[in-house]
mmCIF file of C-alpha atoms in Angstrom:
data_model
loop_
_atom_site.group_PDB
_atom_site.id
_atom_site.type_symbol
_atom_site.label_atom_id
_atom_site.label_comp_id
_atom_site.label_asym_id
_atom_site.label_seq_id
_atom_site.Cartn_x
_atom_site.Cartn_y
_atom_site.Cartn_z
ATOM 1 C CA MET A 18 93.138 189.082 126.164
ATOM 2 C CA ASP A 19 95.300 191.334 124.011
ATOM 3 C CA GLU A 20 93.905 191.568 120.439
ATOM 4 C CA GLN A 21 97.423 191.251 119.041
ATOM 5 C CA ASN A 22 97.801 187.853 120.704
ATOM 6 C CA GLU A 23 94.475 186.479 119.506
ATOM 7 C CA ALA A 24 94.732 183.445 117.256
ATOM 8 C CA PRO A 25 93.402 184.189 113.752
ATOM 9 C CA LYS A 26 89.916 182.913 113.127
ATOM 10 C CA GLU A 27 89.754 179.891 110.883
ATOM 11 C CA ALA A 28 88.514 180.707 107.421
ATOM 12 C CA LYS A 29 85.314 178.968 106.494
ATOM 13 C CA ALA A 30 86.159 175.899 104.446
ATOM 14 C CA GLN A 31 85.058 176.288 100.854
ATOM 15 C CA LYS A 32 83.141 173.396 99.381
ATOM 16 C CA LEU A 33 85.121 172.012 96.457
ATOM 17 C CA GLN A 34 82.966 171.080 93.494
ATOM 18 C CA THR A 35 82.833 171.418 89.729
ATOM 19 C CA PRO A 36 81.999 174.871 88.327
ATOM 20 C CA PRO A 37 78.378 175.468 87.178
ATOM 21 C CA GLY A 38 77.563 173.682 83.921
ATOM 22 C CA ILE A 39 80.639 171.420 84.109
ATOM 23 C CA HIS A 40 80.522 167.864 85.420
ATOM 24 C CA ASP A 41 82.670 164.806 85.964
ATOM 25 C CA ILE A 42 82.402 161.670 83.860
ATOM 26 C CA LEU A 43 82.185 159.053 86.603
ATOM 27 C CA PRO A 44 83.251 155.408 86.187
ATOM 28 C CA GLU A 45 79.671 154.185 85.768
ATOM 29 C CA ASP A 46 79.154 156.688 82.942
ATOM 30 C CA HIS A 47 82.336 155.800 81.087
ATOM 31 C CA GLU A 48 80.853 152.534 79.843
ATOM 32 C CA PHE A 49 78.420 154.564 77.722
ATOM 33 C CA PHE A 50 80.941 157.306 76.946
ATOM 34 C CA THR A 51 83.457 154.777 75.601
ATOM 35 C CA PHE A 52 80.799 152.976 73.556
ATOM 36 C CA ILE A 53 79.741 156.216 71.841
ATOM 37 C CA LYS A 54 83.359 157.042 70.957
ATOM 38 C CA LYS A 55 83.917 153.541 69.547
ATOM 39 C CA VAL A 56 80.829 153.808 67.323
ATOM 40 C CA VAL A 57 81.862 157.260 66.062
ATOM 41 C CA ARG A 58 85.433 156.117 65.330
ATOM 42 C CA HIS A 59 84.261 153.006 63.487
ATOM 43 C CA ARG A 60 81.782 154.784 61.227
ATOM 44 C CA ALA A 61 84.082 157.753 60.588
ATOM 45 C CA ARG A 62 87.025 155.555 59.543
ATOM 46 C CA GLN A 63 84.700 153.379 57.470
ATOM 47 C CA ALA A 64 83.642 156.512 55.566
ATOM 48 C CA GLY A 65 87.265 157.530 54.946
ATOM 49 C CA PHE A 66 87.717 160.197 57.616
ATOM 50 C CA LYS A 67 90.997 160.509 59.534
ATOM 51 C CA ARG A 68 91.058 161.673 63.129
ATOM 52 C CA ILE A 69 92.472 165.049 64.134
ATOM 53 C CA THR A 70 92.843 166.597 67.588
ATOM 54 C CA THR A 71 93.307 170.345 67.936
ATOM 55 C CA PRO A 72 94.261 172.153 71.172
ATOM 56 C CA ILE A 73 91.607 172.900 73.771
ATOM 57 C CA ILE A 74 92.990 176.452 73.874
ATOM 58 C CA GLU A 75 93.573 178.621 70.793
ATOM 59 C CA CYS A 76 94.403 182.234 70.034
ATOM 60 C CA THR A 77 91.130 184.173 70.196
ATOM 61 C CA GLU A 78 91.608 185.437 66.632
ATOM 62 C CA VAL A 79 91.101 181.888 65.322
ATOM 63 C CA PHE A 80 87.445 182.021 66.397
ATOM 64 C CA GLN A 81 86.901 185.708 65.652
ATOM 65 C CA ARG A 82 87.926 185.132 62.042
ATOM 66 C CA GLY A 83 86.586 181.589 61.647
ATOM 67 C CA VAL A 84 83.238 181.821 63.454
ATOM 68 C CA GLY A 85 82.530 185.523 62.922
ATOM 69 C CA ASP A 86 83.081 188.479 65.226
ATOM 70 C CA SER A 87 79.354 189.336 65.195
ATOM 71 C CA THR A 88 78.081 185.900 66.248
ATOM 72 C CA ASP A 89 76.693 185.108 69.695
ATOM 73 C CA ILE A 90 79.465 182.546 70.185
ATOM 74 C CA VAL A 91 82.195 185.183 69.900
ATOM 75 C CA GLN A 92 80.342 188.040 71.577
ATOM 76 C CA LYS A 93 78.749 186.212 74.520
ATOM 77 C CA GLU A 94 79.671 182.555 74.908
ATOM 78 C CA MET A 95 83.473 182.205 74.790
ATOM 79 C CA TYR A 96 85.794 181.658 77.728
ATOM 80 C CA THR A 97 88.440 184.264 76.820
ATOM 81 C CA PHE A 98 91.366 185.519 78.905
ATOM 82 C CA ASP A 99 94.825 187.058 78.534
ATOM 83 C CA ASP A 100 97.764 184.760 79.246
ATOM 84 C CA LYS A 101 100.919 185.867 81.052
ATOM 85 C CA GLY A 102 102.335 187.110 77.769
ATOM 86 C CA GLY A 103 99.326 189.392 77.237
ATOM 87 C CA ARG A 104 97.941 187.289 74.378
ATOM 88 C CA SER A 105 94.194 186.784 74.136
ATOM 89 C CA MET A 106 93.406 183.066 74.424
ATOM 90 C CA THR A 107 90.088 181.200 74.259
ATOM 91 C CA LEU A 108 88.878 177.772 75.321
ATOM 92 C CA LYS A 109 87.596 176.039 72.194
ATOM 93 C CA PRO A 110 83.837 176.743 71.713
ATOM 94 C CA GLU A 111 83.515 174.688 68.504
ATOM 95 C CA GLY A 112 85.639 172.451 66.304
ATOM 96 C CA THR A 113 85.650 173.811 62.759
ATOM 97 C CA ALA A 114 87.811 176.920 63.233
ATOM 98 C CA GLY A 115 90.658 174.974 64.847
ATOM 99 C CA VAL A 116 90.557 172.275 62.162
ATOM 100 C CA VAL A 117 90.760 174.887 59.378
ATOM 101 C CA ARG A 118 93.635 176.591 61.200
ATOM 102 C CA ALA A 119 95.465 173.225 61.360
ATOM 103 C CA TYR A 120 94.703 172.561 57.665
ATOM 104 C CA ILE A 121 96.349 175.864 56.697
ATOM 105 C CA GLU A 122 99.210 175.773 59.213
ATOM 106 C CA HIS A 123 100.334 172.247 58.317
ATOM 107 C CA GLY A 124 100.063 172.609 54.541
ATOM 108 C CA MET A 125 97.270 170.070 54.089
ATOM 109 C CA LYS A 126 96.325 171.787 50.832
ATOM 110 C CA GLU A 127 99.261 169.888 49.326
ATOM 111 C CA LEU A 128 97.572 166.567 50.157
ATOM 112 C CA PRO A 129 95.095 164.880 47.801
ATOM 113 C CA GLN A 130 91.846 166.812 48.047
ATOM 114 C CA PRO A 131 89.403 166.799 49.685
ATOM 115 C CA VAL A 132 90.890 166.256 53.135
ATOM 116 C CA GLU A 133 88.356 164.425 55.308
ATOM 117 C CA LEU A 134 88.818 164.768 59.069
ATOM 118 C CA PHE A 135 86.846 163.926 62.218
ATOM 119 C CA TYR A 136 87.225 164.761 65.900
ATOM 120 C CA ILE A 137 85.813 163.777 69.299
ATOM 121 C CA GLU A 138 86.692 166.548 71.735
ATOM 122 C CA PRO A 139 85.523 168.670 74.677
ATOM 123 C CA HIS A 140 84.288 172.183 73.911
ATOM 124 C CA PHE A 141 83.432 175.123 76.152
ATOM 125 C CA ARG A 142 80.718 177.765 76.001
ATOM 126 C CA TYR A 143 79.663 180.220 78.648
ATOM 127 C CA ASP A 144 75.974 179.501 78.131
ATOM 128 C CA LYS A 145 73.140 179.237 80.634
ATOM 129 C CA PRO A 146 73.350 175.719 82.121
ATOM 130 C CA GLN A 147 70.125 173.773 81.606
ATOM 131 C CA LYS A 148 68.972 170.243 80.986
ATOM 132 C CA GLY A 149 71.054 168.772 78.174
ATOM 133 C CA ARG A 150 73.226 171.895 77.807
ATOM 134 C CA PHE A 151 76.509 172.298 79.644
ATOM 135 C CA ARG A 152 79.387 174.744 79.684
ATOM 136 C CA GLN A 153 81.816 171.912 78.967
ATOM 137 C CA PHE A 154 80.454 169.378 76.500
ATOM 138 C CA TRP A 155 81.832 166.658 74.225
ATOM 139 C CA GLN A 156 81.134 166.836 70.521
ATOM 140 C CA PHE A 157 82.046 164.745 67.501
ATOM 141 C CA GLY A 158 82.210 166.348 64.090
ATOM 142 C CA PHE A 159 83.239 165.852 60.465
ATOM 143 C CA GLU A 160 85.089 168.338 58.281
ATOM 144 C CA ILE A 161 85.654 167.990 54.529
ATOM 145 C CA ILE A 162 88.007 170.666 53.183
ATOM 146 C CA GLY A 163 89.315 171.356 49.692
ATOM 147 C CA GLU A 164 86.387 170.541 47.429
ATOM 148 C CA PHE A 165 82.841 171.798 46.797
ATOM 149 C CA ASP A 166 80.339 169.034 46.095
ATOM 150 C CA PRO A 167 76.843 168.478 47.549
ATOM 151 C CA ALA A 168 77.633 164.754 47.616
ATOM 152 C CA LEU A 169 80.121 165.481 50.404
ATOM 153 C CA ASP A 170 77.321 167.007 52.492
ATOM 154 C CA VAL A 171 75.302 163.848 51.906
ATOM 155 C CA GLN A 172 78.287 161.773 53.018
ATOM 156 C CA CYS A 173 78.443 163.628 56.360
ATOM 157 C CA ILE A 174 74.687 163.379 56.901
ATOM 158 C CA PHE A 175 74.592 159.670 56.076
ATOM 159 C CA THR A 176 77.574 158.930 58.337
ATOM 160 C CA ALA A 177 75.866 160.732 61.216
ATOM 161 C CA PHE A 178 72.660 158.797 60.536
ATOM 162 C CA LYS A 179 74.519 155.480 60.713
ATOM 163 C CA ILE A 180 76.072 156.532 64.024
ATOM 164 C CA PHE A 181 72.671 157.379 65.504
ATOM 165 C CA LYS A 182 71.318 154.078 64.210
ATOM 166 C CA ASP A 183 74.187 152.112 65.775
ATOM 167 C CA LEU A 184 73.539 153.906 69.067
ATOM 168 C CA GLY A 185 69.847 153.002 68.863
ATOM 169 C CA VAL A 186 68.609 156.604 68.952
ATOM 170 C CA ASP A 187 67.798 157.162 65.254
ATOM 171 C CA ASP A 188 64.047 157.098 65.964
ATOM 172 C CA MET A 189 64.482 160.163 68.183
ATOM 173 C CA PHE A 190 65.515 162.379 65.255
ATOM 174 C CA THR A 191 64.035 163.713 62.037
ATOM 175 C CA LEU A 192 66.173 164.999 59.187
ATOM 176 C CA GLN A 193 65.356 168.457 57.842
ATOM 177 C CA LEU A 194 67.391 169.836 54.941
ATOM 178 C CA ASN A 195 67.929 173.518 54.307
ATOM 179 C CA ASN A 196 70.488 175.707 52.550
ATOM 180 C CA ILE A 197 71.549 179.338 52.621
ATOM 181 C CA GLY A 198 71.972 179.643 48.863
ATOM 182 C CA SER A 199 74.972 180.623 46.812
ATOM 183 C CA GLN A 200 77.112 183.643 47.629
ATOM 184 C CA LYS A 201 75.375 185.604 44.864
ATOM 185 C CA SER A 202 71.812 184.740 45.872
ATOM 186 C CA ARG A 203 72.649 185.168 49.568
ATOM 187 C CA ALA A 204 73.837 188.731 48.947
ATOM 188 C CA LYS A 205 70.465 189.570 47.371
ATOM 189 C CA TYR A 206 68.631 187.942 50.279
ATOM 190 C CA VAL A 207 70.651 189.920 52.839
ATOM 191 C CA GLU A 208 69.820 193.119 50.949
ATOM 192 C CA ALA A 209 66.122 192.216 51.060
ATOM 193 C CA LEU A 210 66.330 191.520 54.798
ATOM 194 C CA ILE A 211 67.946 194.893 55.484
ATOM 195 C CA ASN A 212 65.294 196.671 53.417
ATOM 196 C CA TYR A 213 62.518 194.841 55.281
ATOM 197 C CA TYR A 214 63.828 195.607 58.776
ATOM 198 C CA THR A 215 64.845 199.193 58.083
ATOM 199 C CA GLY A 216 62.359 201.383 59.934
ATOM 200 C CA LYS A 217 61.388 198.535 62.276
ATOM 201 C CA GLU A 218 64.486 198.748 64.486
ATOM 202 C CA ARG A 219 62.506 199.803 67.570
ATOM 203 C CA ASN A 220 60.676 196.464 67.461
ATOM 204 C CA LEU A 221 63.952 194.510 67.619
ATOM 205 C CA CYS A 222 65.935 193.537 70.700
ATOM 206 C CA GLU A 223 69.191 195.366 71.395
ATOM 207 C CA ASN A 224 71.293 192.563 69.920
ATOM 208 C CA CYS A 225 69.292 192.437 66.696
ATOM 209 C CA GLN A 226 69.560 196.193 66.274
ATOM 210 C CA LYS A 227 73.323 195.635 66.049
ATOM 211 C CA ARG A 228 72.993 192.510 63.870
ATOM 212 C CA LEU A 229 71.014 194.483 61.298
ATOM 213 C CA HIS A 230 74.265 196.285 60.418
ATOM 214 C CA THR A 231 76.785 193.502 61.098
ATOM 215 C CA ASN A 232 75.173 190.112 60.347
ATOM 216 C CA PRO A 233 71.560 190.443 59.108
ATOM 217 C CA LEU A 234 71.032 186.677 58.646
ATOM 218 C CA ARG A 235 71.340 186.281 62.420
ATOM 219 C CA LEU A 236 68.094 188.225 62.787
ATOM 220 C CA LEU A 237 66.253 185.037 61.829
ATOM 221 C CA ASP A 238 67.971 183.050 64.573
ATOM 222 C CA CYS A 239 67.157 185.314 67.523
ATOM 223 C CA LYS A 240 65.576 183.677 70.580
ATOM 224 C CA SER A 241 63.969 186.894 71.868
ATOM 225 C CA GLU A 242 60.179 186.487 71.968
ATOM 226 C CA ASP A 243 59.532 189.878 70.355
ATOM 227 C CA CYS A 244 61.938 189.175 67.516
ATOM 228 C CA ILE A 245 60.454 185.714 66.895
#
């Protein structure tokens, strides 16, 4: 048979399924999913928070400036691509940067302060899929903008505690409080960290060798066994 007259071979059918680390919320799961959202909404509104929804996709600069260009989120974990107009866009990896962008863009500084907002949204991180960690995940969060007061931190913590209690999972958690100091004391601590690690660079992983000059506090958060 002439090769030119041969019928083209059928392409092997590709199995259609969700990408790695991303899953469907099936009908039997939505009963629980809806209950969690109802509990979060009730407690958030009770505490005075108003709901905000920011786009799933933002200009990449929003996260570079808001999260920090030297963080693992920006350097390794974001889904970033150029759109047809050549603009760098990113699927939302966390909620705070977009909320702050909305606060500034829509003139919320003119509202009575502080502005208390909450969200329940999907987020995306290109992280290694494992039990309990997905590349698309839902997260609720609280943001209080426009005022500095430790009591506001307590308000967020207590609201989260009441949510966990309503969900019946409060006995699965322990609360540990920490702080990273004031801007003045933090600057001294960063200087001390740099002095300590200077000369020990060869003992650090490649990422931490860069962090020493860009974001020294991240040295204490490294998951590399040698760095720990």
